[in-house]
Amino acid sequence: MNEHVHDTADLTKNQTLVMGALTRSKGPLSAYTILDQLRDNGFRAPLQVYRALDKLVEFGLVHRLESLNAFVACRHPGCDGDDTIAFMICERCGQVNEITDTALAARLKQLAGEASFALKKTTIELRGLCRTCQAA
Amino acid sequence: MNEHVHDTADLTKNQTLVMGALTRSKGPLSAYTILDQLRDNGFRAPLQVYRALDKLVEFGLVHRLESLNAFVACRHPGCDGDDTIAFMICERCGQVNEITDTALAARLKQLAGEASFALKKTTIELRGLCRTCQAA
DNA sequence: GCAATCTTGTAATGAGATAACGTCACACAC
DNA sequence: GTGTGTGACGTTATCTCATTACAAGATTGC
Ligand SMILES: [Zn+2]
Ligand SMILES: [Zn+2]
Ligand SMILES: [Zn+2]
Ligand SMILES: [Zn+2]
Protein backbone atom coordinates (compact mmCIF):
# COMPACT_ATOMS: atom_id res chain seq x y z
CA MET A 1 0.00 0.00 0.00
CA ASN A 2 1.07 3.53 -0.71
CA GLU A 3 2.27 5.11 2.48
CA HIS A 4 1.50 8.70 1.57
CA VAL A 5 -1.78 8.73 -0.27
CA HIS A 6 -4.73 7.65 1.83
CA ASP A 7 -8.21 6.79 0.82
CA THR A 8 -11.18 5.95 2.93
CA ALA A 9 -10.29 2.26 2.98
CA ASP A 10 -7.26 2.95 5.18
CA LEU A 11 -9.21 4.54 7.98
CA THR A 12 -9.89 3.28 11.46
CA LYS A 13 -13.41 2.95 12.79
CA ASN A 14 -13.55 6.39 14.38
CA GLN A 15 -11.85 8.03 11.45
CA THR A 16 -14.36 6.45 9.11
CA LEU A 17 -17.28 7.70 11.18
CA VAL A 18 -15.96 11.25 11.30
CA MET A 19 -15.14 11.20 7.61
CA GLY A 20 -18.65 10.01 6.91
CA ALA A 21 -20.20 12.84 8.87
CA LEU A 22 -18.13 15.39 6.97
CA THR A 23 -18.82 13.81 3.59
CA ARG A 24 -22.55 13.76 4.22
CA SER A 25 -22.57 17.42 5.23
CA LYS A 26 -23.08 20.11 2.64
CA GLY A 27 -20.83 22.52 4.52
CA PRO A 28 -18.17 22.65 7.20
CA LEU A 29 -18.83 21.13 10.62
CA SER A 30 -17.42 21.96 14.02
CA ALA A 31 -15.87 19.19 16.06
CA TYR A 32 -18.68 19.35 18.57
CA THR A 33 -21.34 19.15 15.89
CA ILE A 34 -19.67 16.01 14.61
CA LEU A 35 -19.61 14.69 18.16
CA ASP A 36 -23.34 15.21 18.50
CA GLN A 37 -24.00 13.47 15.21
CA LEU A 38 -22.00 10.46 16.29
CA ARG A 39 -23.47 9.97 19.78
CA ASP A 40 -25.43 7.01 18.48
CA ASN A 41 -22.23 5.48 17.20
CA GLY A 42 -20.72 5.47 20.66
CA PHE A 43 -18.94 8.80 20.64
CA ARG A 44 -18.88 10.32 24.11
CA ALA A 45 -15.99 12.81 24.25
CA PRO A 46 -14.56 15.61 22.07
CA LEU A 47 -11.20 13.95 21.97
CA GLN A 48 -12.54 11.07 19.95
CA VAL A 49 -13.47 13.55 17.26
CA TYR A 50 -10.32 15.65 17.48
CA ARG A 51 -8.05 12.64 17.25
CA ALA A 52 -9.80 11.43 14.14
CA LEU A 53 -9.76 14.91 12.64
CA ASP A 54 -6.03 15.25 13.26
CA LYS A 55 -5.37 12.16 11.23
CA LEU A 56 -7.81 13.02 8.48
CA VAL A 57 -6.23 16.44 8.08
CA GLU A 58 -2.81 14.81 8.06
CA PHE A 59 -3.96 12.45 5.30
CA GLY A 60 -5.26 15.38 3.30
CA LEU A 61 -8.84 14.10 3.34
CA VAL A 62 -10.11 16.95 5.47
CA HIS A 63 -9.27 20.65 5.65
CA ARG A 64 -9.51 22.87 8.66
CA LEU A 65 -11.04 26.30 8.12
CA GLU A 66 -9.23 28.61 10.50
CA SER A 67 -11.69 31.46 10.24
CA LEU A 68 -14.59 29.19 11.20
CA ASN A 69 -12.94 26.79 13.63
CA ALA A 70 -14.53 24.09 11.56
CA PHE A 71 -13.66 21.23 9.25
CA VAL A 72 -14.67 20.30 5.74
CA ALA A 73 -14.19 17.19 3.64
CA CYS A 74 -11.85 17.74 0.73
CA ARG A 75 -13.83 17.93 -2.47
CA HIS A 76 -11.03 19.07 -4.66
CA PRO A 77 -9.73 16.15 -6.65
CA GLY A 78 -5.99 16.46 -6.81
CA CYS A 79 -5.35 19.00 -4.12
CA ASP A 80 -2.89 16.50 -2.69
CA GLY A 81 0.15 17.86 -4.42
CA ASP A 82 -0.83 21.44 -3.80
CA ASP A 83 -0.27 23.03 -0.43
CA THR A 84 -1.69 26.38 -1.43
CA ILE A 85 -5.43 26.05 -1.33
CA ALA A 86 -7.86 28.95 -1.31
CA PHE A 87 -11.29 28.51 0.22
CA MET A 88 -14.26 30.57 -0.81
CA ILE A 89 -16.74 30.49 2.03
CA CYS A 90 -20.29 31.72 1.55
CA GLU A 91 -21.40 33.54 4.67
CA ARG A 92 -25.04 32.92 3.91
CA CYS A 93 -25.38 29.26 2.92
CA GLY A 94 -22.10 28.01 4.37
CA GLN A 95 -21.00 26.39 1.14
CA VAL A 96 -17.25 26.08 0.71
CA ASN A 97 -15.50 26.11 -2.62
CA GLU A 98 -11.94 24.90 -2.81
CA ILE A 99 -9.61 26.19 -5.49
CA THR A 100 -5.94 26.03 -6.34
CA ASP A 101 -4.19 28.40 -8.68
CA THR A 102 -0.61 28.24 -9.81
CA ALA A 103 -0.30 31.98 -10.31
CA LEU A 104 -1.54 32.62 -6.81
CA ALA A 105 0.78 30.04 -5.30
CA ALA A 106 3.71 31.36 -7.28
CA ARG A 107 3.12 34.92 -6.15
CA LEU A 108 2.97 33.87 -2.51
CA LYS A 109 6.17 31.89 -2.81
CA GLN A 110 7.75 34.88 -4.49
CA LEU A 111 6.72 37.21 -1.68
CA ALA A 112 7.95 34.79 0.95
CA GLY A 113 11.23 34.44 -0.87
CA GLU A 114 11.74 38.18 -1.04
CA ALA A 115 11.33 38.37 2.72
CA SER A 116 13.57 35.33 3.28
CA PHE A 117 10.62 33.68 4.94
CA ALA A 118 10.68 29.87 5.01
CA LEU A 119 7.09 29.11 4.11
CA LYS A 120 5.57 26.02 5.69
CA LYS A 121 1.83 26.42 5.43
CA THR A 122 -0.52 28.89 3.84
CA THR A 123 -4.03 29.77 4.87
CA ILE A 124 -6.22 31.54 2.34
CA GLU A 125 -9.88 32.00 3.17
CA LEU A 126 -12.20 34.24 1.22
CA ARG A 127 -15.47 35.28 2.80
CA GLY A 128 -18.42 36.55 0.84
CA LEU A 129 -21.50 35.41 -1.03
CA CYS A 130 -21.67 32.59 -3.52
CA ARG A 131 -23.33 33.03 -6.87
CA THR A 132 -26.62 31.58 -5.71
CA CYS A 133 -26.87 33.63 -2.53
CA GLN A 134 -26.23 36.91 -4.31
CA ALA A 135 -29.47 36.49 -6.20
CA ALA A 136 -31.51 35.95 -3.06
CA MET B 1 -11.97 65.42 11.92
CA ASN B 2 -12.00 62.66 9.37
CA GLU B 3 -14.77 60.25 10.19
CA HIS B 4 -13.14 57.19 8.70
CA VAL B 5 -9.49 57.33 9.66
CA HIS B 6 -8.86 56.88 13.35
CA ASP B 7 -5.73 57.50 15.33
CA THR B 8 -4.99 56.79 18.94
CA ALA B 9 -6.33 60.17 20.01
CA ASP B 10 -9.89 59.13 19.21
CA LEU B 11 -9.90 56.15 21.51
CA THR B 12 -11.79 55.63 24.71
CA LYS B 13 -10.02 54.69 27.93
CA ASN B 14 -10.38 50.94 27.49
CA GLN B 15 -9.54 51.07 23.83
CA THR B 16 -6.39 53.05 24.64
CA LEU B 17 -5.30 50.51 27.23
CA VAL B 18 -5.82 47.56 24.89
CA MET B 19 -4.10 49.38 22.05
CA GLY B 20 -1.18 50.11 24.36
CA ALA B 21 -0.80 46.48 25.31
CA LEU B 22 -0.74 45.44 21.68
CA THR B 23 1.65 48.17 20.66
CA ARG B 24 4.09 47.30 23.43
CA SER B 25 4.06 43.63 22.48
CA LYS B 26 6.53 42.30 19.94
CA GLY B 27 4.02 39.78 18.64
CA PRO B 28 0.33 38.95 18.63
CA LEU B 29 -1.59 38.66 21.89
CA SER B 30 -4.68 36.68 22.77
CA ALA B 31 -7.62 38.48 24.33
CA TYR B 32 -7.04 36.71 27.62
CA THR B 33 -3.37 37.61 27.68
CA ILE B 34 -4.36 41.23 27.22
CA LEU B 35 -6.87 40.85 30.02
CA ASP B 36 -4.17 39.58 32.38
CA GLN B 37 -1.87 42.44 31.47
CA LEU B 38 -4.57 44.97 32.23
CA ARG B 39 -5.76 43.61 35.59
CA ASP B 40 -3.94 46.42 37.33
CA ASN B 41 -5.79 48.91 35.18
CA GLY B 42 -9.13 47.68 36.42
CA PHE B 43 -9.91 45.08 33.79
CA ARG B 44 -11.92 42.22 35.27
CA ALA B 45 -13.77 40.48 32.43
CA PRO B 46 -13.04 39.24 28.90
CA LEU B 47 -15.79 41.36 27.46
CA GLN B 48 -13.94 44.55 28.31
CA VAL B 49 -11.12 43.34 26.09
CA TYR B 50 -13.31 42.00 23.31
CA ARG B 51 -15.35 45.16 23.09
CA ALA B 52 -12.24 47.27 22.76
CA LEU B 53 -10.76 44.86 20.22
CA ASP B 54 -13.90 44.95 18.11
CA LYS B 55 -13.61 48.70 17.78
CA LEU B 56 -9.89 48.70 17.17
CA VAL B 57 -10.28 46.14 14.41
CA GLU B 58 -13.11 48.19 12.97
CA PHE B 59 -10.87 51.28 12.98
CA GLY B 60 -8.12 49.33 11.22
CA LEU B 61 -5.66 49.80 14.05
CA VAL B 62 -5.59 46.13 14.95
CA HIS B 63 -5.73 42.94 12.91
CA ARG B 64 -7.09 39.62 13.99
CA LEU B 65 -5.03 36.56 13.12
CA GLU B 66 -7.50 33.77 12.50
CA SER B 67 -5.01 30.94 12.62
CA LEU B 68 -3.79 32.03 16.06
CA ASN B 69 -6.98 33.36 17.65
CA ALA B 70 -4.92 36.39 18.48
CA PHE B 71 -4.61 40.08 17.71
CA VAL B 72 -1.78 42.27 16.53
CA ALA B 73 -1.32 46.02 16.26
CA CYS B 74 -1.14 47.21 12.68
CA ARG B 75 2.42 48.08 11.82
CA HIS B 76 1.85 48.51 8.16
CA PRO B 77 1.65 52.22 7.36
CA GLY B 78 -1.02 52.64 4.75
CA CYS B 79 -2.79 49.32 4.92
CA ASP B 80 -5.97 51.32 5.39
CA GLY B 81 -6.94 51.40 1.76
CA ASP B 82 -5.97 47.81 1.20
CA ASP B 83 -8.27 45.05 2.31
CA THR B 84 -6.04 42.24 1.09
CA ILE B 85 -3.31 41.86 3.66
CA ALA B 86 -1.01 38.87 3.94
CA PHE B 87 0.54 38.03 7.27
CA MET B 88 3.80 36.13 7.59
CA ILE B 89 3.86 34.55 11.01
CA CYS B 90 7.05 33.06 12.40
CA GLU B 91 6.23 29.90 14.31
CA ARG B 92 9.36 30.16 16.41
CA CYS B 93 9.63 33.78 17.57
CA GLY B 94 6.03 34.81 16.96
CA GLN B 95 6.96 37.84 14.92
CA VAL B 96 4.34 38.93 12.41
CA ASN B 97 5.12 40.67 9.17
CA GLU B 98 2.34 42.41 7.32
CA ILE B 99 2.48 42.82 3.56
CA THR B 100 0.23 43.98 0.77
CA ASP B 101 0.77 43.17 -2.86
CA THR B 102 -1.26 44.40 -5.78
CA ALA B 103 -0.56 41.35 -7.93
CA LEU B 104 -1.72 39.05 -5.16
CA ALA B 105 -4.85 41.08 -4.53
CA ALA B 106 -5.61 41.26 -8.24
CA ARG B 107 -5.28 37.50 -8.67
CA LEU B 108 -7.63 36.83 -5.79
CA LYS B 109 -10.19 39.26 -7.13
CA GLN B 110 -9.84 37.59 -10.52
CA LEU B 111 -10.44 34.14 -9.07
CA ALA B 112 -13.43 35.34 -7.09
CA GLY B 113 -14.83 37.00 -10.19
CA GLU B 114 -14.48 33.85 -12.26
CA ALA B 115 -16.51 31.98 -9.66
CA SER B 116 -19.05 34.79 -9.40
CA PHE B 117 -18.17 35.02 -5.75
CA ALA B 118 -18.91 38.37 -4.09
CA LEU B 119 -15.73 38.84 -2.07
CA LYS B 120 -16.12 40.63 1.25
CA LYS B 121 -13.04 39.80 3.26
CA THR B 122 -9.84 37.91 2.63
CA THR B 123 -7.69 36.09 5.14
CA ILE B 124 -4.14 35.26 4.10
CA GLU B 125 -1.81 33.89 6.74
CA LEU B 126 1.57 32.35 5.98
CA ARG B 127 3.22 30.19 8.61
CA GLY B 128 6.90 29.43 8.65
CA LEU B 129 10.22 30.72 9.91
CA CYS B 130 11.46 34.27 9.64
CA ARG B 131 14.91 35.05 8.35
CA THR B 132 16.43 35.29 11.83
CA CYS B 133 14.93 32.05 13.12
CA GLN B 134 16.11 30.02 10.14
CA ALA B 135 19.71 30.66 11.16
CA ALA B 136 19.19 29.46 14.72
C1' DG C 1 4.86 -15.00 24.48
C1' DC C 2 6.39 -10.34 24.76
C1' DA C 3 7.61 -5.60 23.73
C1' DA C 4 6.70 -1.69 20.99
C1' DT C 5 3.38 0.99 19.02
C1' DC C 6 -1.01 2.67 17.78
C1' DT C 7 -5.79 3.40 18.76
C1' DT C 8 -9.36 4.08 21.93
C1' DG C 9 -12.17 5.54 26.23
C1' DT C 10 -13.00 8.84 29.98
C1' DA C 11 -12.62 12.68 33.04
C1' DA C 12 -10.99 17.01 33.92
C1' DT C 13 -9.44 21.29 32.59
C1' DG C 14 -7.84 25.14 29.79
C1' DA C 15 -8.68 28.68 26.25
C1' DG C 16 -11.59 31.59 23.34
C1' DA C 17 -15.95 34.13 22.79
C1' DT C 18 -20.66 35.75 23.61
C1' DA C 19 -25.40 36.57 25.87
C1' DA C 20 -28.02 39.07 29.04
C1' DC C 21 -28.50 42.24 32.31
C1' DG C 22 -27.99 46.88 34.35
C1' DT C 23 -25.53 51.37 34.87
C1' DC C 24 -23.52 55.66 33.53
C1' DA C 25 -22.23 59.78 30.73
C1' DC C 26 -23.21 62.69 27.10
C1' DA C 27 -25.38 64.88 23.08
C1' DC C 28 -29.47 66.80 21.49
C1' DA C 29 -34.32 67.89 20.82
C1' DC C 30 -38.18 70.03 22.92
C1' DG D 1 -34.30 71.77 32.48
C1' DT D 2 -36.37 67.57 31.21
C1' DG D 3 -36.77 63.77 28.41
C1' DT D 4 -34.67 60.73 25.16
C1' DG D 5 -31.47 58.29 22.42
C1' DT D 6 -26.92 56.54 22.02
C1' DG D 7 -22.66 54.65 23.09
C1' DA D 8 -19.31 52.99 26.43
C1' DC D 9 -18.80 50.46 30.57
C1' DG D 10 -19.16 46.71 34.40
C1' DT D 11 -20.52 42.02 35.95
C1' DT D 12 -22.15 37.39 35.82
C1' DA D 13 -23.07 33.46 33.62
C1' DT D 14 -22.78 30.65 29.83
C1' DC D 15 -21.35 28.84 25.54
C1' DT D 16 -18.00 27.01 22.12
C1' DC D 17 -13.52 25.19 20.96
C1' DA D 18 -9.46 22.40 22.23
C1' DT D 19 -6.02 19.92 25.10
C1' DT D 20 -3.86 17.37 29.13
C1' DA D 21 -3.52 13.30 31.71
C1' DC D 22 -4.22 8.66 32.61
C1' DA D 23 -5.80 3.96 31.69
C1' DA D 24 -7.19 0.14 28.75
C1' DG D 25 -7.36 -2.56 24.21
C1' DA D 26 -5.75 -3.80 19.84
C1' DT D 27 -1.95 -4.66 16.42
C1' DT D 28 2.37 -5.66 14.74
C1' DG D 29 7.01 -7.63 14.72
C1' DC D 30 10.24 -10.61 16.77
ZN1 LIG E 1 -8.80 19.65 -0.78
ZN1 LIG F 1 -24.26 30.84 -0.61
ZN1 LIG G 1 -2.21 46.74 8.95
ZN1 LIG H 1 11.30 34.11 13.91
Coordinates of C-alpha atoms (C1' of nucleotides) in Angstrom, one line a residue, chain B residues 12 14 44 48 51, chain D residues 8-12:
Chain B
T12 CA -11.8 55.6 24.7
N14 CA -10.4 50.9 27.5
R44 CA -11.9 42.2 35.3
Q48 CA -13.9 44.5 28.3
R51 CA -15.4 45.2 23.1
Chain D
dA8 C1' -19.3 53.0 26.4
dC9 C1' -18.8 50.5 30.6
dG10 C1' -19.2 46.7 34.4
dT11 C1' -20.5 42.0 36.0
dT12 C1' -22.1 37.4 35.8

